[in-house]
GROMACS .gro file of C-alpha atoms in nm:
model
  297
    1MET     CA    1   2.093  -1.137  -1.015
    2SER     CA    2   1.992  -0.978  -1.317
    3THR     CA    3   1.676  -0.779  -1.368
    4PRO     CA    4   1.380  -1.003  -1.416
    5SER     CA    5   1.290  -1.003  -1.812
    6ARG     CA    6   0.932  -1.164  -1.819
    7SER     CA    7   0.655  -0.915  -1.920
    8LEU     CA    8   0.539  -0.686  -1.651
    9GLY     CA    9   0.179  -0.561  -1.564
   10ARG     CA   10   0.031  -0.882  -1.456
   11GLY     CA   11  -0.267  -0.901  -1.259
   12LEU     CA   12  -0.394  -1.156  -1.027
   13GLY     CA   13  -0.554  -1.344  -1.305
   14SER     CA   14  -0.241  -1.398  -1.512
   15LEU     CA   15  -0.047  -1.488  -1.178
   16LEU     CA   16  -0.302  -1.736  -1.058
   17GLY     CA   17  -0.374  -1.864  -1.424
   18ARG     CA   18  -0.738  -1.834  -1.407
   19SER     CA   19  -1.004  -1.623  -1.294
   20VAL     CA   20  -1.176  -1.674  -0.976
   21GLY     CA   21  -1.555  -1.730  -0.966
   22PRO     CA   22  -1.819  -1.689  -0.671
   23LEU     CA   23  -1.823  -1.995  -0.465
   24GLN     CA   24  -2.038  -2.087  -0.148
   25SER     CA   25  -1.836  -2.247   0.111
   26SER     CA   26  -2.146  -2.386   0.285
   27ALA     CA   27  -2.245  -2.616   0.013
   28LYS     CA   28  -2.257  -2.960   0.113
   29PRO     CA   29  -2.054  -3.166  -0.176
   30ALA     CA   30  -1.691  -3.142  -0.152
   31TYR     CA   31  -1.504  -2.987  -0.435
   32PRO     CA   32  -1.309  -3.183  -0.680
   33THR     CA   33  -0.945  -3.226  -0.572
   34MET     CA   34  -0.705  -3.158  -0.857
   35PRO     CA   35  -0.321  -3.118  -0.867
   36SER     CA   36  -0.315  -2.783  -0.948
   37GLY     CA   37  -0.596  -2.500  -1.037
   38GLY     CA   38  -0.883  -2.726  -0.887
   39LEU     CA   39  -1.105  -2.649  -0.600
   40LEU     CA   40  -1.146  -2.830  -0.288
   41LEU     CA   41  -1.226  -2.797   0.094
   42ILE     CA   42  -0.942  -2.814   0.341
   43PRO     CA   43  -0.949  -2.788   0.729
   44ILE     CA   44  -0.837  -2.444   0.840
   45ASP     CA   45  -0.585  -2.575   1.071
   46LYS     CA   46  -0.391  -2.752   0.795
   47ILE     CA   47  -0.324  -2.404   0.642
   48LYS     CA   48  -0.018  -2.200   0.750
   49GLN     CA   49   0.007  -1.835   0.712
   50ASN     CA   50   0.162  -1.688   0.405
   51PRO     CA   51   0.518  -1.559   0.499
   52TYR     CA   52   0.483  -1.292   0.215
   53GLN     CA   53   0.186  -1.140   0.376
   54PRO     CA   54   0.238  -0.780   0.335
   55ARG     CA   55  -0.040  -0.647   0.588
   56GLU     CA   56   0.084  -0.607   0.947
   57VAL     CA   57  -0.238  -0.476   1.077
   58PHE     CA   58  -0.573  -0.627   1.061
   59ASP     CA   59  -0.916  -0.452   1.193
   60VAL     CA   60  -1.071  -0.643   1.446
   61GLU     CA   61  -1.399  -0.492   1.390
   62LYS     CA   62  -1.383  -0.557   1.002
   63LEU     CA   63  -1.308  -0.904   1.059
   64GLN     CA   64  -1.596  -0.975   1.282
   65GLU     CA   65  -1.826  -0.792   1.007
   66LEU     CA   66  -1.700  -1.043   0.737
   67ALA     CA   67  -1.727  -1.339   0.992
   68ALA     CA   68  -2.094  -1.248   1.028
   69SER     CA   69  -2.105  -1.233   0.649
   70ILE     CA   70  -1.957  -1.554   0.611
   71ARG     CA   71  -2.193  -1.698   0.865
   72VAL     CA   72  -2.497  -1.604   0.627
   73HIS     CA   73  -2.349  -1.633   0.299
   74GLY     CA   74  -2.025  -1.846   0.300
   75ILE     CA   75  -1.705  -1.792   0.170
   76ILE     CA   76  -1.785  -1.609  -0.202
   77GLU     CA   77  -1.421  -1.598  -0.325
   78PRO     CA   78  -1.203  -1.923  -0.238
   79LEU     CA   79  -0.863  -1.892  -0.104
   80VAL     CA   80  -0.551  -1.947  -0.300
   81VAL     CA   81  -0.290  -2.211  -0.155
   82SER     CA   82   0.004  -2.415  -0.230
   83LYS     CA   83   0.141  -2.690  -0.081
   84THR     CA   84   0.378  -2.662   0.172
   85ALA     CA   85   0.768  -2.723   0.086
   86GLU     CA   86   0.764  -2.993   0.341
   87GLY     CA   87   0.500  -3.190   0.157
   88GLY     CA   88   0.258  -3.379   0.339
   89ASP     CA   89  -0.120  -3.277   0.407
   90GLY     CA   90  -0.038  -2.918   0.487
   91TYR     CA   91  -0.088  -2.598   0.279
   92GLU     CA   92   0.067  -2.263   0.272
   93LEU     CA   93  -0.169  -1.966   0.217
   94ILE     CA   94  -0.112  -1.750  -0.102
   95SER     CA   95  -0.425  -1.536  -0.107
   96GLY     CA   96  -0.696  -1.466   0.137
   97GLU     CA   97  -0.594  -1.414   0.489
   98ARG     CA   98  -0.879  -1.194   0.590
   99ARG     CA   99  -1.112  -1.449   0.452
  100LEU     CA  100  -0.932  -1.733   0.671
  101ARG     CA  101  -0.936  -1.544   0.978
  102ALA     CA  102  -1.295  -1.438   0.954
  103ALA     CA  103  -1.378  -1.794   0.874
  104GLY     CA  104  -1.258  -1.894   1.191
  105LEU     CA  105  -1.404  -1.630   1.388
  106ALA     CA  106  -1.732  -1.758   1.198
  107GLY     CA  107  -1.679  -2.125   1.340
  108LEU     CA  108  -1.578  -2.265   1.032
  109THR     CA  109  -1.352  -2.566   1.028
  110GLU     CA  110  -1.299  -2.604   0.622
  111VAL     CA  111  -1.271  -2.333   0.355
  112PRO     CA  112  -1.272  -2.349  -0.005
  113VAL     CA  113  -0.952  -2.309  -0.189
  114ILE     CA  114  -0.759  -2.292  -0.537
  115LEU     CA  115  -0.452  -2.521  -0.521
  116LYS     CA  116  -0.187  -2.361  -0.727
  117ASP     CA  117   0.168  -2.440  -0.793
  118VAL     CA  118   0.370  -2.109  -0.786
  119SER     CA  119   0.693  -1.976  -0.726
  120ARG     CA  120   0.821  -1.778  -0.396
  121ARG     CA  121   0.821  -1.463  -0.650
  122ASP     CA  122   0.451  -1.530  -0.735
  123LYS     CA  123   0.347  -1.588  -0.378
  124LEU     CA  124   0.515  -1.240  -0.284
  125GLU     CA  125   0.371  -1.081  -0.625
  126ILE     CA  126   0.014  -1.212  -0.542
  127ALA     CA  127  -0.010  -1.124  -0.175
  128ILE     CA  128   0.068  -0.778  -0.277
  129ILE     CA  129  -0.120  -0.710  -0.564
  130GLU     CA  130  -0.449  -0.853  -0.426
  131ASN     CA  131  -0.404  -0.621  -0.127
  132VAL     CA  132  -0.304  -0.322  -0.325
  133GLN     CA  133  -0.602  -0.343  -0.566
  134ARG     CA  134  -0.837  -0.392  -0.270
  135GLU     CA  135  -0.678  -0.084  -0.102
  136ASP     CA  136  -0.651  -0.327   0.195
  137LEU     CA  137  -0.293  -0.205   0.297
  138ASN     CA  138  -0.221   0.115   0.508
  139PRO     CA  139   0.049   0.371   0.342
  140ILE     CA  140   0.346   0.205   0.547
  141GLU     CA  141   0.269  -0.163   0.466
  142ARG     CA  142   0.214  -0.055   0.081
  143ALA     CA  143   0.565   0.106   0.091
  144LYS     CA  144   0.714  -0.196   0.254
  145SER     CA  145   0.580  -0.417  -0.017
  146TYR     CA  146   0.705  -0.207  -0.282
  147ASP     CA  147   1.055  -0.206  -0.122
  148ARG     CA  148   1.054  -0.549  -0.054
  149LEU     CA  149   0.989  -0.622  -0.436
  150MET     CA  150   1.254  -0.414  -0.509
  151THR     CA  151   1.492  -0.576  -0.252
  152GLU     CA  152   1.414  -0.938  -0.343
  153PHE     CA  153   1.372  -0.941  -0.696
  154ARG     CA  154   1.588  -0.637  -0.789
  155TYR     CA  155   1.273  -0.450  -0.949
  156THR     CA  156   1.298  -0.072  -1.060
  157GLN     CA  157   1.057   0.159  -0.943
  158GLU     CA  158   0.917   0.129  -1.299
  159ASP     CA  159   0.870  -0.235  -1.273
  160VAL     CA  160   0.685  -0.212  -0.943
  161ALA     CA  161   0.454   0.073  -1.072
  162LYS     CA  162   0.367  -0.189  -1.396
  163ARG     CA  163   0.324  -0.496  -1.134
  164VAL     CA  164   0.062  -0.313  -0.920
  165GLY     CA  165  -0.113  -0.082  -1.170
  166LYS     CA  166   0.019   0.246  -1.027
  167SER     CA  167   0.223   0.518  -1.156
  168ARG     CA  168   0.597   0.543  -1.115
  169GLU     CA  169   0.531   0.873  -0.921
  170SER     CA  170   0.295   0.715  -0.695
  171VAL     CA  171   0.538   0.414  -0.616
  172ALA     CA  172   0.818   0.678  -0.564
  173ASN     CA  173   0.594   0.867  -0.326
  174THR     CA  174   0.475   0.590  -0.124
  175LEU     CA  175   0.860   0.454  -0.095
  176ARG     CA  176   0.954   0.768   0.046
  177LEU     CA  177   0.750   0.727   0.361
  178LEU     CA  178   1.015   0.450   0.493
  179LYS     CA  179   1.245   0.771   0.503
  180LEU     CA  180   1.052   0.916   0.797
  181PRO     CA  181   1.122   0.846   1.155
  182MET     CA  182   0.977   0.522   1.305
  183LYS     CA  183   0.749   0.682   1.535
  184ILE     CA  184   0.586   0.874   1.233
  185GLN     CA  185   0.558   0.555   1.042
  186GLU     CA  186   0.370   0.422   1.342
  187TYR     CA  187   0.130   0.713   1.353
  188ILE     CA  188   0.065   0.650   1.003
  189GLN     CA  189   0.013   0.269   1.035
  190SER     CA  190  -0.228   0.329   1.311
  191GLY     CA  191  -0.447   0.580   1.098
  192LYS     CA  192  -0.358   0.896   1.347
  193LEU     CA  193  -0.156   1.048   1.072
  194THR     CA  194  -0.271   1.070   0.694
  195GLU     CA  195  -0.054   0.995   0.381
  196GLY     CA  196  -0.112   1.356   0.329
  197HIS     CA  197   0.049   1.479   0.637
  198ALA     CA  198   0.303   1.238   0.561
  199LYS     CA  199   0.416   1.352   0.230
  200ILE     CA  200   0.462   1.730   0.383
  201LEU     CA  201   0.634   1.618   0.672
  202LEU     CA  202   0.901   1.467   0.441
  203GLY     CA  203   0.967   1.803   0.315
  204ILE     CA  204   1.134   1.905   0.666
  205ALA     CA  205   1.491   1.821   0.669
  206GLU     CA  206   1.547   1.732   1.018
  207PRO     CA  207   1.398   1.427   1.165
  208ALA     CA  208   1.350   1.562   1.525
  209LYS     CA  209   1.153   1.855   1.359
  210GLN     CA  210   0.946   1.612   1.198
  211VAL     CA  211   0.876   1.428   1.493
  212GLU     CA  212   0.798   1.771   1.635
  213TYR     CA  213   0.537   1.875   1.354
  214ALA     CA  214   0.388   1.546   1.386
  215GLU     CA  215   0.308   1.580   1.771
  216ILE     CA  216   0.160   1.895   1.702
  217ILE     CA  217  -0.045   1.783   1.423
  218LEU     CA  218  -0.202   1.510   1.655
  219ARG     CA  219  -0.251   1.784   1.931
  220ASP     CA  220  -0.431   2.065   1.747
  221ARG     CA  221  -0.581   1.823   1.518
  222LEU     CA  222  -0.412   2.026   1.217
  223THR     CA  223  -0.547   1.962   0.841
  224VAL     CA  224  -0.319   1.876   0.558
  225ARG     CA  225  -0.370   2.237   0.444
  226GLN     CA  226  -0.263   2.378   0.765
  227LEU     CA  227   0.049   2.201   0.781
  228SER     CA  228   0.143   2.284   0.407
  229ASP     CA  229   0.072   2.609   0.445
  230SER     CA  230   0.322   2.639   0.753
  231VAL     CA  231   0.595   2.434   0.598
  232SER     CA  232   0.590   2.619   0.269
  233THR     CA  233   0.624   2.946   0.430
  234GLY     CA  234   0.897   2.795   0.645
  235ARG     CA  235   0.775   2.908   0.964
  236SER     CA  236   1.021   2.866   1.249
  237SER     CA  237   0.803   2.834   1.526
  238VAL     CA  238   0.573   2.535   1.527
  239SER     CA  239   0.364   2.638   1.848
  240LYS     CA  240   0.134   2.871   1.628
  241ILE     CA  241   0.076   2.655   1.315
  242GLY     CA  242  -0.291   2.657   1.357
  243GLN     CA  243  -0.314   3.021   1.430
  244GLN     CA  244  -0.167   3.161   1.124
  245LYS     CA  245  -0.329   3.370   0.850
  246PRO     CA  246  -0.441   3.203   0.532
  247ARG     CA  247  -0.252   3.207   0.224
  248ASN     CA  248  -0.349   3.394  -0.102
  249PRO     CA  249  -0.584   3.127  -0.243
  250ASN     CA  250  -0.427   3.211  -0.585
  251VAL     CA  251  -0.088   3.127  -0.474
  252SER     CA  252  -0.250   2.785  -0.340
  253VAL     CA  253  -0.403   2.720  -0.670
  254LEU     CA  254  -0.116   2.784  -0.886
  255GLU     CA  255   0.110   2.565  -0.619
  256ASN     CA  256  -0.144   2.276  -0.655
  257ASN     CA  257  -0.135   2.295  -1.050
  258ILE     CA  258   0.233   2.287  -1.047
  259ARG     CA  259   0.232   1.987  -0.804
  260SER     CA  260  -0.005   1.799  -1.031
  261ALA     CA  261   0.182   1.871  -1.368
  262LEU     CA  262   0.531   1.764  -1.195
  263GLY     CA  263   0.404   1.461  -0.979
  264THR     CA  264   0.609   1.588  -0.685
  265LYS     CA  265   0.616   1.814  -0.373
  266VAL     CA  266   0.622   2.186  -0.501
  267ALA     CA  267   0.619   2.518  -0.265
  268ILE     CA  268   0.567   2.857  -0.371
  269VAL     CA  269   0.728   3.089  -0.099
  270GLY     CA  270   0.613   3.437  -0.151
  271THR     CA  271   0.350   3.626  -0.310
  272GLU     CA  272   0.184   3.632  -0.666
  273SER     CA  273   0.421   3.949  -0.760
  274SER     CA  274   0.729   3.775  -0.624
  275GLY     CA  275   0.886   3.488  -0.451
  276LYS     CA  276   1.041   3.137  -0.552
  277ILE     CA  277   0.948   2.795  -0.652
  278ILE     CA  278   1.082   2.498  -0.487
  279ILE     CA  279   1.060   2.179  -0.651
  280ASP     CA  280   1.174   1.865  -0.467
  281TYR     CA  281   1.300   1.533  -0.610
  282TYR     CA  282   1.451   1.259  -0.437
  283SER     CA  283   1.639   1.035  -0.702
  284ALA     CA  284   1.828   1.112  -1.049
  285GLU     CA  285   1.542   0.943  -1.220
  286ASP     CA  286   1.308   1.180  -1.048
  287LEU     CA  287   1.487   1.492  -1.154
  288ARG     CA  288   1.527   1.375  -1.536
  289GLY     CA  289   1.151   1.326  -1.511
  290ILE     CA  290   1.080   1.676  -1.381
  291VAL     CA  291   1.303   1.832  -1.636
  292ASP     CA  292   1.136   1.629  -1.927
  293LYS     CA  293   0.800   1.760  -1.806
  294ILE     CA  294   0.880   2.108  -1.783
  295ALA     CA  295   1.083   2.078  -2.143
  296GLY     CA  296   0.761   1.943  -2.256
  297LYS     CA  297   0.903   1.621  -2.356
   0.00000   0.00000   0.00000
């Protein structure tokens, strides 16, 4: 299978073929039914979930809030569906699962939709792009979404970055989260650990040690800064992470400046007068990019 050659950088508008305007689901008249791109009202029980939905976690409290809003204002933005492969009167959701779930909680029996005829690839892209643009995905869901685009469609990191409107460095860093032990991934997915904590844990070579640090982060409520200081100075004992002396702030500023300039994890071990700089890279592509930045290319 060859790498897709069509143009990159499409947003939801180009994938759906039109912009989506405001729409009240409580309006009395039915919307005109059209083969593709038209608006219509269809029963909720006729809509199947999107098999490519990247979201795995739905916040129940936020769904209840959305349901309350729908009861008052209706559905402002229609869902996007396609006909099921089996035909008949069934539909498959492309975009809008939160709205669909909330509509059910709000007691609606029908929802406004846009009917589109799209490919399997576009269904996955639309679902991912919608969630990424709205920042509805947690870091692990986002990483799995990027990985799926690369696995199923043989996209490069650069391709994915252009598809979702992120930098290649951002995509690469997010994908690295999938290298963490499953226990840590679950902590990230549940919101117990932040993406900032996770990126620092990736700098620890041993999975068992990563988990050990993660447990201490939760137990002692360590900040990202405290964890970063511990890993950067190479402390062998994790039992006193929260008690260590603060670093020289000038060294931390320099470290952050280098990290921002190179777009990767950087650690300065030592003092302002002597020490070493550790620069992490995770692929040949990363290494070339870092070298080019240092060389000013």
